[in-house]
Amino acid sequence: MRILAIGDIHGCSNAFDTLIKMVNPGEGDRIITLGDYVDRGPDSKGVIDRLIELHKGGQLVALRGNHEIMMLEARSHPNALNGWKMSGGHETLLSYNSSSKKPRLEDVPAEHWEFLEQTCVDCWEEETHFFVHANADPDRPLSEQSDHDRFWAKFYNARPHHSGKVMVCGHTSQKSGQPLNYGYAVCIDTRVYSNKGWLTCLDVTTGRMWQANQKGEKRTAWIDEFEIEPYRFKSAFF
């Protein structure tokens, strides 16, 4: 069984489709998506459709990201709607009703709200790795993480977790299109929605990595190729 982590998809269904074909998940593989399925890219609806089908097949563990949090808050709290739209929510609503000049939350089907509210989880843990959207307090177990750390905290201050497990996350987008690997923590949000961005899948057991972009281009690598020294351990004269 492979454990396959996929970074922030952000409405980029073309890249997602290409990546899934590259990786070719088998029946026994587990796919862990790290959140931020919606906003910025052109086809949030299509992305969630595909994730729902994967979940029905029993292969998917879907984490909730901060953009899903914003979308849910926009539904529950009208004052949050404009803020979400400015963060990519407008593109999300258009994907549900491209013919409307004023797409509405009501265009989102009930099955999609159920996926975001009930199917998605806040974190996931395996024998040697754990998975969160954004970051984790190294001194707290996963069950006691704050919403700020799980959904909003940046990766650059990541420290080794007390469990000894490797953290795999997204959220902090890498403009280089390459993952950021500290060894004990890996960020695989490689900014797929940008012109030079890629969507990344990592087999956490072997370290093999696949990437695809919206143009249908593909490339592969090994995560160890990207391991660097964490910023805080660099020169004290910074």
PDB file of C-alpha atoms in Angstrom, residues 6 85 97 127 135 141 145 152 172 177 222 232 238:
ATOM      1  CA  ILE A   6      -1.357  15.634  -2.585  1.00  0.00           C
ATOM      2  CA  LYS A  85     -14.776  36.252  -2.560  1.00  0.00           C
ATOM      3  CA  ASN A  97     -22.682  28.825 -12.403  1.00  0.00           C
ATOM      4  CA  GLU A 127       2.697   5.194  11.623  1.00  0.00           C
ATOM      5  CA  ASN A 135       1.398  23.509  10.504  1.00  0.00           C
ATOM      6  CA  PRO A 141      -0.583  15.941  20.086  1.00  0.00           C
ATOM      7  CA  GLN A 145      -3.786  21.482  17.941  1.00  0.00           C
ATOM      8  CA  TRP A 152      -3.345  29.276   9.103  1.00  0.00           C
ATOM      9  CA  THR A 172       2.577  27.885   2.462  1.00  0.00           C
ATOM     10  CA  GLY A 177       7.166  25.099  -7.836  1.00  0.00           C
ATOM     11  CA  TRP A 222      12.583  12.346  -5.162  1.00  0.00           C
ATOM     12  CA  ARG A 232      16.272  28.913  12.209  1.00  0.00           C
ATOM     13  CA  PHE A 238      20.719  36.858  10.076  1.00  0.00           C
TER      14      PHE A 238
END
